[in-house]
Amino acid sequence: MTRIIMHGCNGHMGRVITDLVSKDDECKIVAGIDPFDDGHNDYPVFASVNDCDVEADVIIDFAAAKAEDALLDYCEKKQIPVVVCTTGLTDEQIEHVRKTACKVAVLKSANMSLGINMLMKLLQDATKILAPAGFDVEIVERHHNKKVDAPSGTALALADSIKEVLGDDYYYKYDRSQERVKRDPKEIGISAVRGGTIVGVHDVIFAGEDEVIEFTHTAYSKSVFAKGAIEAAKFLAGKSAGMYDMSDVIAAR
């Protein structure tokens, strides 16, 4: 039985994960961390991670980015592995994640879905063929109107997987409204759309001479991310220090 602390338990994803875990015989949420609590959970909830004195095997993190540093310090001190799902982290926080992984097991992924992680591999294969043939690369992501970070962490992860193939000569272009120039062939364009209740749509466009190839991933429910986070937590519990990602979870299945 994997004992889980849910960091951000009263956020939307925290509630989805709580519901799914309640139906899973292999794991249990033993405590939650959230500054806002209405008492509806069947486990103790602490306003701050530093107040939590419940023993656990792993933490799932779906909280606000501002709470990340305190969580990482706690995980290192208590030697509790952590699945980092929070997006919108600063460069300094990402570096903090890396340093923490030297002392305790950390699994970080901008997107926990199996489909997105498979798409990253497909994009690398496509890039090797299409980029040398002169295809431009554009990424358009769409999310609900309550998402505060843009572009999404998933869009950046998709872009990173492409740039890993293309090399450092390529760079990200987020906004073209302030200049009137032709598109640089070395650009990877990334655009964000916010509206309604869109769970998450990511379009990766390879635009060439007289033909366009598109890859699209659509999430119809946040359950796809929650299920991935739970499987990642089961995988990470008991692991030695190091940085892990969803490819490790998939390989272990």
mmCIF file of C-alpha atoms in Angstrom:
data_model
loop_
_atom_site.group_PDB
_atom_site.id
_atom_site.type_symbol
_atom_site.label_atom_id
_atom_site.label_comp_id
_atom_site.label_asym_id
_atom_site.label_seq_id
_atom_site.Cartn_x
_atom_site.Cartn_y
_atom_site.Cartn_z
ATOM 1 C CA MET A 1 0.000 0.000 0.000
ATOM 2 C CA THR A 2 1.547 3.295 -1.151
ATOM 3 C CA ARG A 3 0.929 6.102 1.354
ATOM 4 C CA ILE A 4 0.516 9.476 -0.390
ATOM 5 C CA ILE A 5 0.550 13.086 0.788
ATOM 6 C CA MET A 6 -1.478 15.234 -1.616
ATOM 7 C CA HIS A 7 0.133 18.675 -1.939
ATOM 8 C CA GLY A 8 -2.616 20.998 -3.156
ATOM 9 C CA CYS A 9 -5.375 18.602 -2.100
ATOM 10 C CA ASN A 10 -8.243 21.090 -2.398
ATOM 11 C CA GLY A 11 -7.377 22.347 -5.861
ATOM 12 C CA HIS A 12 -9.212 20.845 -8.822
ATOM 13 C CA MET A 13 -6.524 18.259 -9.575
ATOM 14 C CA GLY A 14 -6.146 17.445 -5.889
ATOM 15 C CA ARG A 15 -9.852 16.640 -5.664
ATOM 16 C CA VAL A 16 -9.741 14.489 -8.810
ATOM 17 C CA ILE A 17 -6.756 12.536 -7.481
ATOM 18 C CA THR A 18 -8.401 12.148 -4.077
ATOM 19 C CA ASP A 19 -11.471 10.619 -5.709
ATOM 20 C CA LEU A 20 -9.452 8.232 -7.881
ATOM 21 C CA VAL A 21 -7.212 7.098 -5.023
ATOM 22 C CA SER A 22 -10.269 6.329 -2.888
ATOM 23 C CA LYS A 23 -11.133 3.637 -5.457
ATOM 24 C CA ASP A 24 -7.583 2.268 -5.759
ATOM 25 C CA ASP A 25 -6.630 -0.675 -3.550
ATOM 26 C CA GLU A 26 -2.896 -0.118 -4.076
ATOM 27 C CA CYS A 27 -2.569 3.352 -2.537
ATOM 28 C CA LYS A 28 -4.070 5.700 0.027
ATOM 29 C CA ILE A 29 -3.880 9.439 0.719
ATOM 30 C CA VAL A 30 -2.822 9.797 4.353
ATOM 31 C CA ALA A 31 -2.613 13.608 4.472
ATOM 32 C CA GLY A 32 -3.194 16.712 2.411
ATOM 33 C CA ILE A 33 -1.561 20.124 2.203
ATOM 34 C CA ASP A 34 -3.694 23.148 1.358
ATOM 35 C CA PRO A 35 -4.161 26.604 2.923
ATOM 36 C CA PHE A 36 -7.889 26.397 2.160
ATOM 37 C CA ASP A 37 -9.805 23.549 3.780
ATOM 38 C CA ASP A 38 -13.549 23.033 4.128
ATOM 39 C CA GLY A 39 -13.253 19.769 6.028
ATOM 40 C CA HIS A 40 -14.644 17.560 3.279
ATOM 41 C CA ASN A 41 -11.596 15.254 3.063
ATOM 42 C CA ASP A 42 -11.397 11.986 5.012
ATOM 43 C CA TYR A 43 -7.711 12.612 5.787
ATOM 44 C CA PRO A 44 -6.017 15.370 7.821
ATOM 45 C CA VAL A 45 -5.229 18.584 5.928
ATOM 46 C CA PHE A 46 -2.410 20.920 6.924
ATOM 47 C CA ALA A 47 -2.160 24.574 5.894
ATOM 48 C CA SER A 48 1.599 24.274 5.398
ATOM 49 C CA VAL A 49 3.768 21.342 4.422
ATOM 50 C CA ASN A 50 6.031 22.126 7.379
ATOM 51 C CA ASP A 51 3.104 21.463 9.724
ATOM 52 C CA CYS A 52 2.599 17.945 8.373
ATOM 53 C CA ASP A 53 3.756 15.204 10.750
ATOM 54 C CA VAL A 54 2.139 12.250 8.937
ATOM 55 C CA GLU A 55 4.430 9.514 7.621
ATOM 56 C CA ALA A 56 4.159 8.780 3.910
ATOM 57 C CA ASP A 57 5.947 7.033 1.062
ATOM 58 C CA VAL A 58 5.561 9.742 -1.586
ATOM 59 C CA ILE A 59 4.101 13.195 -2.244
ATOM 60 C CA ILE A 60 2.053 14.213 -5.285
ATOM 61 C CA ASP A 61 2.464 17.935 -5.975
ATOM 62 C CA PHE A 62 -0.313 19.769 -7.796
ATOM 63 C CA ALA A 63 -0.160 23.099 -5.963
ATOM 64 C CA ALA A 64 0.677 26.720 -6.756
ATOM 65 C CA ALA A 65 4.223 27.418 -7.929
ATOM 66 C CA LYS A 66 4.839 29.745 -4.975
ATOM 67 C CA ALA A 67 4.657 26.745 -2.619
ATOM 68 C CA GLU A 68 7.288 24.723 -4.495
ATOM 69 C CA ASP A 69 10.449 25.723 -2.656
ATOM 70 C CA ALA A 70 9.061 24.895 0.792
ATOM 71 C CA LEU A 71 7.858 21.524 -0.520
ATOM 72 C CA LEU A 72 11.245 20.621 -1.996
ATOM 73 C CA ASP A 73 13.028 21.542 1.230
ATOM 74 C CA TYR A 74 10.557 19.378 3.160
ATOM 75 C CA CYS A 75 11.052 16.410 0.837
ATOM 76 C CA GLU A 76 14.824 16.609 1.186
ATOM 77 C CA LYS A 77 14.641 16.938 4.975
ATOM 78 C CA LYS A 78 12.146 14.084 5.407
ATOM 79 C CA GLN A 79 13.570 11.986 2.544
ATOM 80 C CA ILE A 80 10.168 11.594 0.908
ATOM 81 C CA PRO A 81 10.074 11.126 -2.895
ATOM 82 C CA VAL A 82 7.940 13.664 -4.754
ATOM 83 C CA VAL A 83 6.025 13.683 -8.031
ATOM 84 C CA VAL A 84 6.224 17.312 -9.231
ATOM 85 C CA CYS A 85 3.243 18.134 -11.449
ATOM 86 C CA THR A 86 3.043 21.863 -10.716
ATOM 87 C CA THR A 87 3.699 24.051 -13.771
ATOM 88 C CA GLY A 88 4.808 27.665 -14.118
ATOM 89 C CA LEU A 89 8.003 27.168 -12.094
ATOM 90 C CA THR A 90 10.736 29.771 -12.420
ATOM 91 C CA ASP A 91 14.201 28.885 -13.676
ATOM 92 C CA GLU A 92 15.428 29.108 -10.095
ATOM 93 C CA GLN A 93 12.746 26.683 -8.928
ATOM 94 C CA ILE A 94 13.555 24.243 -11.716
ATOM 95 C CA GLU A 95 17.168 24.338 -10.577
ATOM 96 C CA HIS A 96 15.946 23.713 -7.026
ATOM 97 C CA VAL A 97 14.108 20.627 -8.325
ATOM 98 C CA ARG A 98 17.341 19.350 -9.893
ATOM 99 C CA LYS A 99 19.333 19.895 -6.700
ATOM 100 C CA THR A 100 16.673 18.151 -4.625
ATOM 101 C CA ALA A 101 16.868 15.146 -6.965
ATOM 102 C CA CYS A 102 20.487 14.692 -5.863
ATOM 103 C CA LYS A 103 19.217 13.907 -2.352
ATOM 104 C CA VAL A 104 15.824 12.252 -2.904
ATOM 105 C CA ALA A 105 13.791 10.710 -5.738
ATOM 106 C CA VAL A 106 11.994 13.340 -7.841
ATOM 107 C CA LEU A 107 9.734 12.716 -10.809
ATOM 108 C CA LYS A 108 8.969 15.845 -12.793
ATOM 109 C CA SER A 109 6.714 16.059 -15.803
ATOM 110 C CA ALA A 110 4.870 19.000 -17.311
ATOM 111 C CA ASN A 111 2.153 16.577 -18.380
ATOM 112 C CA MET A 112 1.350 13.239 -16.812
ATOM 113 C CA SER A 113 -0.696 11.725 -19.652
ATOM 114 C CA LEU A 114 0.532 8.682 -21.543
ATOM 115 C CA GLY A 115 -0.519 10.246 -24.863
ATOM 116 C CA ILE A 116 1.545 13.404 -24.420
ATOM 117 C CA ASN A 117 4.642 11.460 -23.462
ATOM 118 C CA MET A 118 4.231 9.232 -26.513
ATOM 119 C CA LEU A 119 3.722 12.350 -28.655
ATOM 120 C CA MET A 120 7.102 13.720 -27.576
ATOM 121 C CA LYS A 121 8.803 10.691 -29.093
ATOM 122 C CA LEU A 122 6.769 10.945 -32.299
ATOM 123 C CA LEU A 123 7.665 14.633 -32.639
ATOM 124 C CA GLN A 124 11.366 13.880 -32.413
ATOM 125 C CA ASP A 125 11.050 11.309 -35.181
ATOM 126 C CA ALA A 126 9.073 13.751 -37.336
ATOM 127 C CA THR A 127 11.503 16.609 -36.689
ATOM 128 C CA LYS A 128 14.474 14.583 -37.906
ATOM 129 C CA ILE A 129 12.766 14.216 -41.277
ATOM 130 C CA LEU A 130 10.803 17.446 -41.694
ATOM 131 C CA ALA A 131 13.124 20.136 -40.301
ATOM 132 C CA PRO A 132 15.954 19.405 -42.806
ATOM 133 C CA ALA A 133 13.302 19.592 -45.531
ATOM 134 C CA GLY A 134 12.520 23.192 -44.573
ATOM 135 C CA PHE A 135 9.343 22.736 -42.554
ATOM 136 C CA ASP A 136 8.540 25.490 -40.027
ATOM 137 C CA VAL A 137 7.437 24.414 -36.547
ATOM 138 C CA GLU A 138 4.584 26.080 -34.653
ATOM 139 C CA ILE A 139 2.892 25.012 -31.422
ATOM 140 C CA VAL A 140 -0.578 26.241 -30.429
ATOM 141 C CA GLU A 141 -1.931 25.335 -26.998
ATOM 142 C CA ARG A 142 -5.449 25.932 -25.688
ATOM 143 C CA HIS A 143 -6.594 25.825 -22.070
ATOM 144 C CA HIS A 144 -9.417 26.994 -19.805
ATOM 145 C CA ASN A 145 -9.766 30.621 -18.759
ATOM 146 C CA LYS A 146 -8.550 29.975 -15.202
ATOM 147 C CA LYS A 147 -5.051 28.785 -16.197
ATOM 148 C CA VAL A 148 -2.583 31.461 -15.110
ATOM 149 C CA ASP A 149 0.674 30.392 -16.793
ATOM 150 C CA ALA A 150 1.266 30.735 -20.518
ATOM 151 C CA PRO A 151 2.524 29.013 -22.516
ATOM 152 C CA SER A 152 1.600 25.785 -20.784
ATOM 153 C CA GLY A 153 4.259 23.562 -19.301
ATOM 154 C CA THR A 154 3.194 20.875 -21.747
ATOM 155 C CA ALA A 155 3.693 23.174 -24.749
ATOM 156 C CA LEU A 156 7.194 23.949 -23.519
ATOM 157 C CA ALA A 157 7.893 20.245 -22.963
ATOM 158 C CA LEU A 158 6.804 19.495 -26.537
ATOM 159 C CA ALA A 159 8.978 22.352 -27.791
ATOM 160 C CA ASP A 160 11.913 21.089 -25.740
ATOM 161 C CA SER A 161 11.584 17.623 -27.261
ATOM 162 C CA ILE A 162 11.741 19.180 -30.736
ATOM 163 C CA LYS A 163 14.610 21.517 -29.870
ATOM 164 C CA GLU A 164 16.568 18.569 -28.506
ATOM 165 C CA VAL A 165 16.722 17.313 -32.095
ATOM 166 C CA LEU A 166 17.241 20.703 -33.759
ATOM 167 C CA GLY A 167 19.957 22.053 -31.471
ATOM 168 C CA ASP A 168 20.729 25.410 -29.879
ATOM 169 C CA ASP A 169 20.499 27.369 -33.142
ATOM 170 C CA TYR A 170 16.718 27.204 -32.777
ATOM 171 C CA TYR A 171 14.830 29.401 -30.316
ATOM 172 C CA TYR A 172 11.286 29.974 -29.061
ATOM 173 C CA LYS A 173 9.154 32.823 -30.376
ATOM 174 C CA TYR A 174 6.222 33.740 -28.140
ATOM 175 C CA ASP A 175 4.981 37.012 -29.626
ATOM 176 C CA ARG A 176 5.142 38.632 -33.053
ATOM 177 C CA SER A 177 2.913 41.629 -32.338
ATOM 178 C CA GLN A 178 5.780 44.019 -31.540
ATOM 179 C CA GLU A 179 7.679 43.636 -34.802
ATOM 180 C CA ARG A 180 7.019 43.413 -38.521
ATOM 181 C CA VAL A 181 9.592 41.004 -39.940
ATOM 182 C CA LYS A 182 9.569 37.759 -41.869
ATOM 183 C CA ARG A 183 9.557 34.565 -39.905
ATOM 184 C CA ASP A 184 13.033 33.311 -38.988
ATOM 185 C CA PRO A 185 13.463 29.673 -40.126
ATOM 186 C CA LYS A 186 15.118 28.998 -36.765
ATOM 187 C CA GLU A 187 12.008 29.955 -34.793
ATOM 188 C CA ILE A 188 9.793 27.510 -32.932
ATOM 189 C CA GLY A 189 6.595 29.500 -32.542
ATOM 190 C CA ILE A 190 4.537 28.951 -29.385
ATOM 191 C CA SER A 191 1.069 30.489 -29.010
ATOM 192 C CA ALA A 192 -1.387 30.301 -26.101
ATOM 193 C CA VAL A 193 -5.190 30.475 -26.170
ATOM 194 C CA ARG A 194 -7.294 30.818 -23.007
ATOM 195 C CA GLY A 195 -11.050 30.403 -22.898
ATOM 196 C CA GLY A 196 -14.032 28.592 -21.440
ATOM 197 C CA THR A 197 -13.492 25.188 -19.898
ATOM 198 C CA ILE A 198 -10.976 23.727 -22.366
ATOM 199 C CA VAL A 199 -9.084 21.024 -20.459
ATOM 200 C CA GLY A 200 -6.099 21.038 -22.800
ATOM 201 C CA VAL A 201 -5.436 20.945 -26.534
ATOM 202 C CA HIS A 202 -1.955 20.982 -28.066
ATOM 203 C CA ASP A 203 -1.396 21.322 -31.806
ATOM 204 C CA VAL A 204 2.101 20.898 -33.239
ATOM 205 C CA ILE A 205 2.250 22.160 -36.825
ATOM 206 C CA PHE A 206 4.954 21.336 -39.347
ATOM 207 C CA ALA A 207 4.358 23.755 -42.233
ATOM 208 C CA GLY A 208 6.282 23.136 -45.434
ATOM 209 C CA GLU A 209 6.111 24.107 -49.092
ATOM 210 C CA ASP A 210 2.587 23.206 -50.250
ATOM 211 C CA GLU A 211 1.912 20.774 -47.386
ATOM 212 C CA VAL A 212 1.191 20.853 -43.674
ATOM 213 C CA ILE A 213 1.465 18.039 -41.133
ATOM 214 C CA GLU A 214 -0.233 18.424 -37.744
ATOM 215 C CA PHE A 215 -0.066 16.455 -34.506
ATOM 216 C CA THR A 216 -2.912 17.095 -32.052
ATOM 217 C CA HIS A 217 -3.424 15.914 -28.500
ATOM 218 C CA THR A 218 -6.769 16.636 -26.831
ATOM 219 C CA ALA A 219 -7.516 16.006 -23.169
ATOM 220 C CA TYR A 220 -11.249 15.702 -22.533
ATOM 221 C CA SER A 221 -10.902 15.297 -18.778
ATOM 222 C CA LYS A 222 -8.298 16.088 -16.153
ATOM 223 C CA SER A 223 -8.577 12.463 -15.076
ATOM 224 C CA VAL A 224 -5.919 11.562 -17.662
ATOM 225 C CA PHE A 225 -3.394 13.674 -15.755
ATOM 226 C CA ALA A 226 -4.570 12.437 -12.356
ATOM 227 C CA LYS A 227 -4.286 8.770 -13.358
ATOM 228 C CA GLY A 228 -0.750 9.367 -14.599
ATOM 229 C CA ALA A 229 0.228 11.142 -11.381
ATOM 230 C CA ILE A 230 -1.063 8.251 -9.282
ATOM 231 C CA GLU A 231 0.832 5.683 -11.340
ATOM 232 C CA ALA A 232 3.947 7.869 -11.060
ATOM 233 C CA ALA A 233 3.559 7.976 -7.261
ATOM 234 C CA LYS A 234 3.302 4.185 -7.053
ATOM 235 C CA PHE A 235 6.412 3.903 -9.218
ATOM 236 C CA LEU A 236 8.460 6.472 -7.306
ATOM 237 C CA ALA A 237 7.812 5.220 -3.778
ATOM 238 C CA GLY A 238 10.961 3.530 -2.496
ATOM 239 C CA LYS A 239 13.174 4.714 -5.371
ATOM 240 C CA SER A 240 16.687 5.992 -4.722
ATOM 241 C CA ALA A 241 17.637 9.634 -5.235
ATOM 242 C CA GLY A 242 17.598 10.865 -8.807
ATOM 243 C CA MET A 243 15.547 12.636 -11.454
ATOM 244 C CA TYR A 244 12.820 10.525 -13.063
ATOM 245 C CA ASP A 245 10.150 11.235 -15.669
ATOM 246 C CA MET A 246 7.083 9.584 -17.161
ATOM 247 C CA SER A 247 9.185 7.562 -19.599
ATOM 248 C CA ASP A 248 10.533 5.661 -16.577
ATOM 249 C CA VAL A 249 6.979 4.932 -15.414
ATOM 250 C CA ILE A 250 5.964 3.745 -18.871
ATOM 251 C CA ALA A 251 9.063 1.540 -19.183
ATOM 252 C CA ALA A 252 8.307 -0.120 -15.847
ATOM 253 C CA ARG A 253 4.743 -1.094 -16.797
#
